[in-house]
Amino acid sequence: MALKAPLPESEAKDPGKVDPLREAMHWLLHWWQDAVHDIDHVAVINKVHGESYLTGRYVFMTCMSAGIAILGLLLSSPAVVIGAMLLSPLMGPILGAGFALAIGDVRWLRECSIALLVGIIVAILFCALIVLISPLDTVTEEIAARTRPNLFDLGVALFSALAGAYAMIKGREGTIVGVAIATALMPPLAVVGFGLATGNGVILGGSLLLFFTNLMTIALTAAIMARLNGFRSALSAQQTLVQSIIAIVVFVVLAVPLGLSLQQVAWESNAIRRANSVVASAFSEKARVSQLDIDYVSEPIALKATVLTPDLEPKASETVERLLTQELGVPISVAINQYRVGTDDQDVQNAELAAAKLQAQSVERDRRIASMVDTLALVAGVSGDDVFVDQAKKRIVAKAKPLPGATMASYYALEQRMSKRDPEWTFIVEPPALALPRVSLSDGALAENDANYALALWAIKRVDGPVAVTGSKDAANIVLERLREDGVEAVYNRSNNVSDSRVNFIWLAPDTDAPRPES
């Protein structure tokens, strides 16, 4: 490459007329032309070709990378997650798709798309399988970090794609390692698998948006870099224009939701900064805000703070709640735990240790409750959102769905099994209105510990629906009296009057004495 390009003749005769900006642009253009001329375009295309096809090695490495990624995410280990990024082979077909777009090779683009689609499906399903068989299914910090992409993530993907495409074109493959870490293609896919396995649509949608952002940005940027570096295109000028417009539209479409997400992140950052300031202002200068957490999802937004103070402020929560609601313009619920401490450092340290211990106990309690809710939801055939938790009374209630082959006794056994798991809590399984057991009287009396009667009484209380007793009048009256003693009101149904000692229970339709169909 020449060290200095000749200036235009008019400027050479009169150096005083030289425009510095124009001269810089002139040199930049010559430098770029020389740089493009030095590229072995055929070798680059062959190199990208070799890494962008669907092969057995590609599928195997995708599974290994996905497995390492999901385990690293579940363990919240950044080092393990980085290892998964380095193994991921997804960069190959994405770059291949970009170069195929640039040169207009439809067949190559289709093959890259197939490889990419297979890799995505395999990675998601493999990660979901690991989550399903794993005892760990909590949302860790590493998982949460990949569920809220914003405009900065688009910027990271853009700059990384520029570096990756340039390194591939210039034969500096070592740079691809850093690009793989920066764009992080596999961890978002692993989080998609986690969201699929746990049925969490928020996590699944957020991580899928992050992966799609990285994928499209890398592919389109690679196509642009290939064009700028002189890779010949089979597309006409009109097709090239359409392709460029589509690329711009894709970037704009991605930028809108990511920009809104960034705006929300900025608002939350400002909110927690203002919350710290307002909470601190509600106490004396010697007080210290030990911990502050904000739940932005709850309605209203919930703020919990721990303050170490020599003087307790009985109205601090109300004051902070009013000021923050005014400053942020949204309703906020505030709960401040105050711990009285002395003014020396030792008192403060002791109080912080005590507060940290209480916080750890609270986290452990929440973990236990979440585990019990998940288990009860599983045995009841419902989602965790359908399980009601009353922490004050230590009660967990689930309205069960009809399960194949399950009888009333099955639901009773499920409730008993849950009660034995944690005797401190009361578990209530509300069964569907299935058939109730028949009871028999002996010598004109109902046995004190009749198992069928106990099961029927439990079911009637749990379903809380109108019920009738059928059988001989004398036997039915004995059972009705027993039910009244146990706090249950029922009616006698004469339509099924018999003369033996057997008594049946039937469900009645609401507001009527007619039997209702059994579920």
Coordinates of C-alpha atoms in Angstrom, one line a residue:
M1 CA 0.0 0.0 0.0
A2 CA 1.4 3.4 -1.0
L3 CA 2.4 5.7 1.9
K4 CA 0.9 8.7 0.3
A5 CA -1.7 9.1 -2.5
P6 CA -1.5 12.0 -4.9
L7 CA -3.7 14.9 -4.3
P8 CA -6.1 16.2 -7.0
E9 CA -4.2 18.4 -9.5
S10 CA -6.1 21.6 -8.6
E11 CA -5.0 21.2 -5.0
A12 CA -1.5 20.2 -5.8
K13 CA -0.9 23.6 -7.7
D14 CA -2.2 25.6 -4.8
P15 CA -1.6 23.8 -1.4
G16 CA -3.4 26.6 0.4
K17 CA -6.7 25.3 -1.0
V18 CA -6.3 21.8 0.5
D19 CA -9.3 20.9 2.7
P20 CA -8.1 18.8 5.7
L21 CA -11.4 16.9 5.9
R22 CA -11.4 16.1 2.3
E23 CA -7.8 15.0 2.4
A24 CA -8.6 12.7 5.3
M25 CA -11.5 11.1 3.5
H26 CA -9.3 10.7 0.4
W27 CA -6.6 8.8 2.4
L28 CA -9.3 6.7 4.1
L29 CA -10.8 5.7 0.8
H30 CA -7.4 4.6 -0.6
W31 CA -6.5 2.8 2.6
W32 CA -9.8 0.8 2.5
Q33 CA -9.4 0.0 -1.2
D34 CA -5.9 -1.4 -0.6
A35 CA -7.1 -3.3 2.4
V36 CA -9.9 -4.9 0.4
H37 CA -7.5 -5.7 -2.4
D38 CA -5.3 -7.7 0.0
I39 CA -8.2 -10.0 1.1
D40 CA -8.3 -13.6 -0.2
H41 CA -12.1 -13.7 -0.7
V42 CA -12.2 -17.3 -1.9
A43 CA -10.3 -18.5 1.1
V44 CA -12.5 -16.6 3.5
I45 CA -15.7 -18.0 1.9
N46 CA -14.3 -21.5 2.1
K47 CA -13.4 -21.0 5.8
V48 CA -16.8 -19.7 6.7
H49 CA -18.4 -22.5 4.6
G50 CA -16.7 -25.2 6.7
E51 CA -18.1 -23.9 10.0
S52 CA -21.7 -23.3 9.0
Y53 CA -23.1 -26.7 8.1
L54 CA -25.2 -29.2 10.1
T55 CA -22.9 -32.1 11.1
G56 CA -22.7 -34.6 13.9
R57 CA -19.9 -32.7 15.5
Y58 CA -22.0 -29.5 15.4
V59 CA -25.0 -31.3 17.2
F60 CA -22.7 -32.9 19.7
M61 CA -20.9 -29.7 20.6
T62 CA -24.3 -27.9 20.8
C63 CA -25.5 -30.4 23.4
M64 CA -22.3 -30.2 25.4
S65 CA -22.3 -26.4 25.4
A66 CA -26.0 -26.3 26.3
G67 CA -25.5 -28.8 29.2
I68 CA -22.6 -26.8 30.6
A69 CA -24.5 -23.5 30.2
I70 CA -27.6 -24.7 32.0
L71 CA -25.6 -26.2 34.9
G72 CA -23.6 -23.0 35.2
L73 CA -26.8 -21.0 35.3
L74 CA -28.4 -23.2 37.9
L75 CA -25.3 -23.1 40.0
S76 CA -25.0 -19.3 39.4
S77 CA -21.3 -19.9 38.3
P78 CA -20.1 -17.3 35.8
A79 CA -16.9 -19.3 35.1
V80 CA -18.9 -22.3 34.0
V81 CA -21.2 -20.2 31.9
I82 CA -18.2 -18.7 30.1
G83 CA -16.9 -22.2 29.4
A84 CA -20.2 -22.9 27.6
M85 CA -19.9 -19.8 25.5
L86 CA -16.4 -20.9 24.3
L87 CA -17.7 -24.3 23.2
S88 CA -20.8 -23.1 21.5
P89 CA -20.7 -23.8 17.7
L90 CA -23.7 -21.5 16.9
M91 CA -21.5 -18.6 15.7
G92 CA -20.5 -20.6 12.6
P93 CA -24.0 -20.9 10.9
I94 CA -24.9 -17.3 12.0
L95 CA -21.8 -15.9 10.3
G96 CA -22.4 -18.2 7.4
A97 CA -25.9 -16.8 7.0
G98 CA -24.5 -13.3 7.0
F99 CA -22.0 -14.0 4.3
A100 CA -24.7 -15.9 2.3
L101 CA -26.9 -12.8 2.5
A102 CA -24.0 -10.6 1.3
I103 CA -23.2 -12.7 -1.8
G104 CA -26.8 -13.7 -2.6
D105 CA -26.2 -17.5 -2.2
V106 CA -29.7 -18.7 -1.4
R107 CA -28.7 -22.4 -1.1
W108 CA -26.0 -21.6 1.4
L109 CA -28.4 -19.4 3.4
R110 CA -30.9 -22.2 3.5
E111 CA -28.3 -24.7 4.8
C112 CA -27.1 -22.3 7.4
S113 CA -30.7 -21.6 8.5
I114 CA -31.4 -25.4 8.9
A115 CA -28.2 -25.8 10.9
L116 CA -29.1 -22.9 13.1
L117 CA -32.7 -24.0 13.6
V118 CA -31.6 -27.6 14.6
G119 CA -29.0 -26.2 17.0
I120 CA -31.6 -23.9 18.6
I121 CA -34.2 -26.7 19.1
V122 CA -31.6 -29.2 20.3
A123 CA -30.1 -26.7 22.8
I124 CA -33.5 -25.7 24.2
L125 CA -34.9 -29.2 24.6
F126 CA -31.6 -30.5 26.1
C127 CA -31.6 -27.7 28.7
A128 CA -35.3 -28.2 29.5
L129 CA -34.6 -31.9 30.1
I130 CA -31.8 -31.2 32.5
V131 CA -33.9 -28.8 34.4
L132 CA -36.8 -31.3 34.6
I133 CA -34.6 -34.0 36.2
S134 CA -32.6 -31.5 38.3
P135 CA -33.5 -30.8 41.9
L136 CA -32.4 -27.2 41.3
D137 CA -35.1 -25.1 39.6
T138 CA -34.8 -21.7 41.3
V139 CA -34.1 -18.5 39.3
T140 CA -30.5 -17.6 40.1
E141 CA -28.8 -14.3 39.4
E142 CA -27.2 -15.7 36.3
I143 CA -30.6 -16.7 34.9
A144 CA -32.3 -13.4 35.9
A145 CA -29.5 -11.4 34.2
R146 CA -30.5 -12.9 30.8
T147 CA -34.3 -12.2 31.0
R148 CA -34.3 -8.4 30.6
P149 CA -32.4 -7.4 27.4
N150 CA -32.1 -3.7 26.6
L151 CA -30.6 -1.4 24.1
F152 CA -27.1 -1.9 25.5
D153 CA -27.3 -5.6 24.7
L154 CA -28.0 -4.6 21.1
G155 CA -24.9 -2.4 21.2
V156 CA -22.8 -5.2 22.6
A157 CA -24.0 -7.6 19.9
L158 CA -23.3 -5.0 17.2
F159 CA -19.7 -4.2 18.2
S160 CA -19.0 -7.9 18.8
A161 CA -20.4 -8.8 15.4
L162 CA -18.2 -6.1 13.7
A163 CA -15.1 -7.5 15.5
G164 CA -16.0 -11.1 14.7
A165 CA -16.7 -10.5 11.0
Y166 CA -13.5 -8.4 10.7
A167 CA -11.5 -11.1 12.4
M168 CA -12.9 -13.8 10.1
I169 CA -12.2 -11.8 7.0
K170 CA -8.7 -10.8 8.1
G171 CA -7.8 -14.3 9.2
R172 CA -7.5 -13.5 12.9
E173 CA -9.7 -16.4 14.3
G174 CA -8.4 -15.9 17.8
T175 CA -10.5 -12.8 18.2
I176 CA -13.6 -15.0 17.7
V177 CA -13.1 -16.4 21.2
G178 CA -13.7 -12.9 22.7
V179 CA -16.6 -12.4 20.4
A180 CA -18.2 -15.6 21.5
I181 CA -18.0 -14.5 25.1
A182 CA -19.3 -11.0 24.4
T183 CA -22.3 -12.1 22.4
A184 CA -23.1 -15.0 24.7
L185 CA -25.3 -17.0 22.3
M186 CA -25.7 -20.2 24.3
P187 CA -26.7 -18.9 27.8
P188 CA -29.8 -17.1 26.6
L189 CA -30.9 -20.4 24.8
A190 CA -30.3 -22.3 28.1
V191 CA -32.5 -19.8 29.9
V192 CA -35.2 -20.4 27.3
G193 CA -35.0 -24.1 28.1
F194 CA -35.3 -23.2 31.8
G195 CA -38.3 -21.1 31.2
L196 CA -39.9 -23.9 29.1
A197 CA -39.3 -26.5 31.7
T198 CA -40.6 -24.4 34.6
G199 CA -43.5 -22.9 32.6
N200 CA -42.3 -19.4 33.3
G201 CA -43.4 -17.3 30.3
V202 CA -41.6 -14.1 31.5
I203 CA -38.2 -15.8 31.6
L204 CA -38.8 -17.6 28.4
G205 CA -39.8 -14.5 26.5
G206 CA -37.1 -12.3 27.8
S207 CA -34.2 -14.7 27.1
L208 CA -35.7 -15.5 23.7
L209 CA -35.6 -11.8 22.8
L210 CA -32.0 -11.6 23.9
F211 CA -31.0 -14.6 21.8
F212 CA -32.9 -13.3 18.8
T213 CA -31.3 -9.9 19.2
N214 CA -27.8 -11.4 19.2
L215 CA -28.6 -13.7 16.3
M216 CA -30.0 -11.1 14.0
T217 CA -27.4 -8.5 14.9
I218 CA -24.5 -10.8 14.2
A219 CA -26.0 -12.1 10.9
L220 CA -26.9 -8.7 9.5
T221 CA -23.6 -7.1 10.6
A222 CA -21.6 -9.9 9.1
A223 CA -23.5 -9.3 5.8
I224 CA -22.7 -5.6 5.9
M225 CA -19.0 -6.2 6.7
A226 CA -18.8 -8.7 3.9
R227 CA -20.2 -6.2 1.4
L228 CA -17.9 -3.5 2.6
N229 CA -14.9 -5.8 2.1
G230 CA -15.6 -6.5 -1.5
F231 CA -17.3 -9.9 -1.4
R232 CA -19.1 -10.1 -4.8
S233 CA -22.9 -10.3 -4.8
A234 CA -25.1 -12.0 -7.3
L235 CA -27.9 -9.7 -6.3
S236 CA -29.1 -6.9 -8.5
A237 CA -29.0 -3.3 -7.4
Q238 CA -32.7 -3.4 -6.6
Q239 CA -32.4 -6.6 -4.6
T240 CA -29.5 -5.1 -2.7
L241 CA -31.6 -2.0 -1.8
V242 CA -34.5 -4.2 -0.6
Q243 CA -32.0 -6.2 1.5
S244 CA -30.6 -3.1 3.0
I245 CA -34.0 -1.7 3.9
I246 CA -35.0 -5.0 5.5
A247 CA -31.8 -4.9 7.6
I248 CA -32.6 -1.4 8.7
V249 CA -36.2 -2.3 9.6
V250 CA -35.0 -5.3 11.7
F251 CA -32.6 -3.1 13.6
V252 CA -35.4 -0.6 14.3
V253 CA -37.9 -3.2 15.3
L254 CA -35.4 -4.7 17.7
A255 CA -34.3 -1.3 19.0
V256 CA -37.9 -0.2 20.1
P257 CA -38.6 -2.9 22.8
L258 CA -34.9 -2.9 23.8
G259 CA -35.0 0.9 24.2
L260 CA -38.2 0.7 26.3
S261 CA -36.5 -2.0 28.5
L262 CA -33.4 0.2 28.9
Q263 CA -35.7 3.1 29.9
Q264 CA -37.3 0.8 32.6
V265 CA -33.9 -0.3 33.8
A266 CA -32.9 3.3 34.1
W267 CA -36.1 4.2 36.0
E268 CA -35.5 1.3 38.4
S269 CA -31.9 2.4 39.0
N270 CA -33.1 5.9 39.8
A271 CA -35.9 4.5 42.0
I272 CA -33.6 2.5 44.2
R273 CA -31.2 5.5 44.5
R274 CA -34.0 7.8 45.5
A275 CA -35.4 5.2 47.9
N276 CA -32.0 4.9 49.6
S277 CA -31.9 8.7 50.0
V278 CA -35.5 9.0 51.3
V279 CA -35.2 6.2 53.8
A280 CA -32.0 7.6 55.1
S281 CA -33.5 11.1 55.4
A282 CA -36.3 9.7 57.7
F283 CA -33.8 8.9 60.4
S284 CA -31.0 10.7 62.2
E285 CA -27.5 11.1 60.8
K286 CA -26.2 8.2 63.0
A287 CA -28.7 5.7 61.5
R288 CA -27.6 3.4 58.7
V289 CA -29.6 1.7 55.9
S290 CA -28.4 -1.9 56.2
Q291 CA -30.5 -3.4 53.4
L292 CA -33.0 -2.2 50.9
D293 CA -35.0 -4.4 48.4
I294 CA -37.6 -3.3 45.9
D295 CA -40.1 -5.7 44.2
Y296 CA -41.1 -3.9 41.0
V297 CA -43.5 -6.6 39.9
S298 CA -45.9 -6.4 42.8
E299 CA -48.8 -4.0 42.8
P300 CA -48.2 -1.6 44.4
I301 CA -44.4 -1.7 44.2
A302 CA -43.1 -3.2 47.5
L303 CA -40.1 -1.7 49.3
K304 CA -38.5 -3.5 52.2
A305 CA -35.7 -1.9 54.2
T306 CA -33.6 -2.6 57.3
V307 CA -32.3 0.3 59.2
L308 CA -29.9 0.3 62.2
T309 CA -30.7 3.4 64.3
P310 CA -30.1 4.7 67.9
D311 CA -33.6 6.2 67.9
L312 CA -36.6 4.3 66.6
E313 CA -39.0 6.3 64.3
P314 CA -42.5 4.9 64.7
K315 CA -43.9 6.6 61.6
A316 CA -40.9 6.1 59.3
S317 CA -42.7 3.6 57.0
E318 CA -45.6 6.0 56.4
T319 CA -43.3 9.0 55.8
V320 CA -41.1 7.2 53.3
E321 CA -44.2 5.7 51.6
R322 CA -45.7 9.1 51.1
L323 CA -42.5 10.8 49.9
L324 CA -41.5 8.1 47.5
T325 CA -45.0 7.9 46.0
Q326 CA -44.8 11.7 45.4
E327 CA -41.3 11.6 43.9
L328 CA -41.7 8.5 41.7
G329 CA -45.3 9.1 40.7
V330 CA -46.4 5.5 41.4
P331 CA -48.0 3.8 44.4
I332 CA -45.4 2.2 46.7
S333 CA -45.9 0.0 49.8
V334 CA -43.1 0.5 52.3
A335 CA -42.1 -1.8 55.2
I336 CA -39.1 -0.7 57.3
N337 CA -37.6 -3.0 59.9
Q338 CA -35.8 -0.9 62.6
Y339 CA -33.1 -2.2 65.0
R340 CA -32.0 -0.1 67.9
V341 CA -28.3 0.1 68.1
G342 CA -25.7 2.1 70.1
T343 CA -23.5 4.7 68.5
D344 CA -20.2 2.7 68.6
D345 CA -19.0 0.5 65.8
Q346 CA -19.4 -2.8 67.8
D347 CA -23.1 -2.2 68.4
V348 CA -23.6 -1.5 64.7
Q349 CA -21.7 -4.7 63.7
N350 CA -23.7 -6.8 66.2
A351 CA -26.9 -5.4 64.8
E352 CA -25.9 -6.0 61.2
L353 CA -25.1 -9.6 62.1
A354 CA -28.5 -10.0 63.8
A355 CA -30.2 -8.5 60.8
A356 CA -28.3 -10.7 58.4
K357 CA -29.3 -13.7 60.4
L358 CA -32.9 -12.7 60.2
Q359 CA -32.6 -12.1 56.5
A360 CA -31.1 -15.6 56.0
Q361 CA -33.9 -17.1 58.0
S362 CA -36.4 -15.2 55.9
V363 CA -34.8 -16.4 52.7
E364 CA -34.8 -20.0 53.9
R365 CA -38.4 -19.7 55.0
D366 CA -39.4 -18.4 51.5
R367 CA -37.5 -21.2 49.9
R368 CA -39.3 -23.8 52.0
I369 CA -42.7 -22.3 51.2
A370 CA -41.9 -22.2 47.5
S371 CA -40.9 -25.9 47.6
M372 CA -44.1 -26.9 49.5
V373 CA -46.2 -24.9 47.0
D374 CA -44.5 -26.5 44.0
T375 CA -45.0 -30.0 45.5
L376 CA -48.6 -29.4 46.4
A377 CA -49.3 -27.9 43.0
L378 CA -47.7 -31.0 41.4
V379 CA -49.8 -33.5 43.3
A380 CA -53.0 -31.5 42.9
G381 CA -52.5 -31.2 39.1
V382 CA -52.5 -27.4 39.1
S383 CA -50.0 -24.6 38.6
G384 CA -48.2 -22.8 41.4
D385 CA -50.2 -19.7 40.8
D386 CA -53.4 -21.7 41.8
V387 CA -52.1 -22.5 45.2
F388 CA -53.0 -20.0 48.0
V389 CA -50.5 -19.4 50.9
D390 CA -51.5 -17.8 54.2
Q391 CA -48.2 -17.3 56.0
A392 CA -49.9 -15.8 59.1
K393 CA -52.0 -18.9 59.7
K394 CA -49.5 -21.2 58.1
R395 CA -52.0 -22.6 55.6
I396 CA -51.5 -23.8 52.0
V397 CA -54.6 -24.4 50.0
A398 CA -54.9 -26.0 46.5
K399 CA -58.1 -26.7 44.5
A400 CA -57.3 -29.9 42.8
K401 CA -58.2 -30.8 39.3
P402 CA -59.7 -34.2 38.3
L403 CA -56.8 -36.6 37.8
P404 CA -57.1 -39.8 35.7
G405 CA -58.0 -42.8 38.0
A406 CA -58.1 -40.7 41.2
T407 CA -60.8 -41.3 43.7
M408 CA -61.8 -39.2 46.8
A409 CA -59.5 -41.4 48.8
S410 CA -56.6 -40.5 46.5
Y411 CA -57.0 -36.8 47.3
Y412 CA -57.3 -37.5 51.0
A413 CA -54.1 -39.5 50.9
L414 CA -52.3 -36.6 49.1
E415 CA -53.3 -34.2 51.8
Q416 CA -52.2 -36.5 54.6
R417 CA -48.9 -37.1 52.9
M418 CA -48.3 -33.3 52.6
S419 CA -49.3 -32.8 56.2
K420 CA -46.6 -35.3 57.4
R421 CA -44.0 -33.5 55.4
D422 CA -44.2 -30.3 57.5
P423 CA -46.4 -30.6 60.6
E424 CA -46.1 -26.9 61.4
W425 CA -48.2 -26.1 58.3
T426 CA -51.8 -27.0 57.5
F427 CA -52.2 -28.4 53.9
I428 CA -55.7 -28.3 52.4
V429 CA -56.5 -30.1 49.2
E430 CA -59.9 -29.2 47.8
P431 CA -60.9 -32.3 45.7
P432 CA -63.4 -32.3 42.8
A433 CA -66.9 -33.5 43.6
L434 CA -66.3 -37.2 43.0
A435 CA -68.4 -40.1 44.3
L436 CA -68.5 -40.3 48.1
P437 CA -68.1 -43.6 49.9
R438 CA -71.1 -45.5 51.3
V439 CA -71.4 -46.1 55.0
S440 CA -73.1 -49.0 56.8
L441 CA -74.7 -49.0 60.3
S442 CA -74.3 -51.9 62.7
D443 CA -77.0 -52.5 65.3
G444 CA -78.6 -49.2 64.5
A445 CA -75.4 -47.2 65.1
L446 CA -72.5 -45.7 63.2
A447 CA -69.1 -47.0 64.3
E448 CA -67.1 -44.3 66.0
N449 CA -64.0 -44.8 63.7
D450 CA -65.8 -45.7 60.5
A451 CA -63.2 -45.0 57.8
N452 CA -65.8 -44.4 55.0
Y453 CA -67.6 -41.9 57.1
A454 CA -64.4 -40.1 58.0
L455 CA -63.5 -39.9 54.3
A456 CA -67.0 -38.6 53.4
L457 CA -66.9 -36.0 56.2
W458 CA -63.5 -34.8 55.0
A459 CA -64.7 -34.5 51.4
I460 CA -67.9 -32.7 52.3
K461 CA -66.0 -30.1 54.3
R462 CA -63.4 -29.7 51.6
V463 CA -65.8 -29.3 48.6
D464 CA -68.2 -27.2 50.7
G465 CA -71.2 -28.0 48.5
P466 CA -74.7 -29.1 49.3
V467 CA -75.0 -32.8 50.0
A468 CA -77.9 -35.2 50.6
V469 CA -78.1 -38.5 52.5
T470 CA -80.1 -41.4 50.9
G471 CA -81.1 -44.7 52.4
S472 CA -83.7 -45.9 55.0
K473 CA -85.1 -43.0 56.9
D474 CA -84.0 -44.4 60.3
A475 CA -80.4 -45.0 59.1
A476 CA -80.3 -41.7 57.3
N477 CA -81.4 -39.8 60.4
I478 CA -78.6 -41.4 62.4
V479 CA -76.0 -40.2 59.9
L480 CA -77.6 -36.8 59.6
E481 CA -77.4 -36.3 63.4
R482 CA -73.7 -37.4 63.3
L483 CA -73.0 -34.9 60.5
R484 CA -74.6 -32.1 62.5
E485 CA -72.4 -33.0 65.5
D486 CA -69.4 -32.7 63.2
G487 CA -70.5 -29.3 61.9
V488 CA -72.0 -30.3 58.5
E489 CA -75.6 -29.7 57.4
A490 CA -77.1 -32.2 54.9
V491 CA -80.6 -33.1 53.7
Y492 CA -82.5 -36.4 53.4
N493 CA -83.3 -37.4 49.9
R494 CA -86.4 -39.6 49.8
S495 CA -86.1 -40.4 46.1
N496 CA -83.8 -43.3 46.9
N497 CA -85.4 -44.7 50.0
V498 CA -84.4 -48.3 50.9
S499 CA -85.0 -50.5 53.9
D500 CA -81.5 -51.7 54.7
S501 CA -78.8 -50.2 56.9
R502 CA -76.7 -48.8 54.0
V503 CA -76.5 -45.0 53.6
N504 CA -75.2 -43.1 50.5
F505 CA -74.0 -39.5 50.1
I506 CA -74.9 -37.6 46.9
W507 CA -73.9 -34.1 45.8
L508 CA -76.7 -31.7 45.1
A509 CA -76.7 -29.0 42.5
P510 CA -76.5 -25.5 44.1
D511 CA -79.9 -24.0 45.3
T512 CA -81.8 -27.3 44.6
D513 CA -82.4 -30.7 46.2
A514 CA -81.8 -32.5 42.9
P515 CA -78.6 -34.6 42.6
R516 CA -76.0 -33.2 40.4
P517 CA -73.9 -35.3 38.0
E518 CA -70.7 -36.6 39.5
S519 CA -67.4 -35.2 38.2

